XYZ file of C-alpha atoms in Angstrom:
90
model
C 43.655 58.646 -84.505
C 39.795 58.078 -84.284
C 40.330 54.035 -82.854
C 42.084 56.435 -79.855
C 39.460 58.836 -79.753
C 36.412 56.729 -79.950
C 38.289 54.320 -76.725
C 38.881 56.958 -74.802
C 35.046 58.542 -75.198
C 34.267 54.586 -74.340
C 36.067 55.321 -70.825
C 34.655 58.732 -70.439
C 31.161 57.557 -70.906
C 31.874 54.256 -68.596
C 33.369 56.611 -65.758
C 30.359 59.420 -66.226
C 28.033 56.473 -65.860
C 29.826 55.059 -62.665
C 29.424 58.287 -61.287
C 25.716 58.832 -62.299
C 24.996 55.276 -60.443
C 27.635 55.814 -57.750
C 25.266 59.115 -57.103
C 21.790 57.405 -57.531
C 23.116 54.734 -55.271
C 23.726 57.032 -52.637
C 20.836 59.044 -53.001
C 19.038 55.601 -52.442
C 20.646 54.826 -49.564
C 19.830 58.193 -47.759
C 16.069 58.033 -48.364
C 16.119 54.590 -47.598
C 18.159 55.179 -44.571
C 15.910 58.181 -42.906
C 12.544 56.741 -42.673
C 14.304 53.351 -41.127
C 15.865 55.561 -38.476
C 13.367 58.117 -37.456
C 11.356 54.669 -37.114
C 13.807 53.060 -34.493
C 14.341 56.398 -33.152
C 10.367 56.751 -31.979
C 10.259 52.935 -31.669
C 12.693 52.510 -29.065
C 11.838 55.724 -27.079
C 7.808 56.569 -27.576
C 8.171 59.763 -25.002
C 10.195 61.452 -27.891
C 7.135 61.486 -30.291
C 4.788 62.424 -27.556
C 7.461 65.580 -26.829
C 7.404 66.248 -29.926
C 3.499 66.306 -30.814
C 3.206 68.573 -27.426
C 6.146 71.041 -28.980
C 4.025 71.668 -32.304
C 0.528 71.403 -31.837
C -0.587 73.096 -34.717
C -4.445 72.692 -33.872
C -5.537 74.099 -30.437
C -9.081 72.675 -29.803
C -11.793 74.745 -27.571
C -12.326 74.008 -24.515
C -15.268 70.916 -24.220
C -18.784 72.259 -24.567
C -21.407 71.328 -21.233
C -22.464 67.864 -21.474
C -25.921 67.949 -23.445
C -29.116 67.630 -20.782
C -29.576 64.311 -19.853
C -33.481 62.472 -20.947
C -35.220 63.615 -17.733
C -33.757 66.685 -18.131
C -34.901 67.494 -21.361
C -38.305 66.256 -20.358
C -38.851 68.662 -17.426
C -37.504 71.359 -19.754
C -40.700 70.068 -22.206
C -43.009 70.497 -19.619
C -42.011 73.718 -18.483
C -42.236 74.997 -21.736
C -45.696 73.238 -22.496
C -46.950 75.207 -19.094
C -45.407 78.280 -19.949
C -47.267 78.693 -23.347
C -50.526 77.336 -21.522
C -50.043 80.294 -19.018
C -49.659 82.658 -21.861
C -52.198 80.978 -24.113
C -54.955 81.658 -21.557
């Protein structure tokens, strides 16, 4: 009676763990397997990542800003500035 019992709760246990690792096993195997092939995938083939990137570009920068005045430039812009508040100054 219980020596039947307590062998066949033995097995159940056994076969629930089997399952439970059969399970984790395969779960293992899938996020193991994923990463490894989106890798070869975009390794083989580097267009498909650049299509992709184009497809979902989630930041859309501004157009470039003028280049900044170059040093002659900025002096001239100095000396205009010095004559113009001479002009006004006298």
């Amino acid at each position: 009676c219980c020596r039947v019992t307590k062998e066949k709760e033995r097995k159940r246990e056994r076969n629930r763990m089997a399952k439970s690792f059969s399970l984790e096993a395969f779960k293992f195997s899938v996020y193991l397997s994923i990463p490894i092939a989106m890798t070869a995938f975009f390794a083989t083939n580097p267009s498909n990542l650049e299509d992709i990137i184009r497809r979902r570009m989630y930041v859309v920068y501004p157009a470039s800003a003028p280049d900044p005045p170059s040093d002659a430039e900025m002096k001239k812009m100095i000396e205009e500035k010095k004559n113009k508040n001479n002009k006004n100054n006298k």
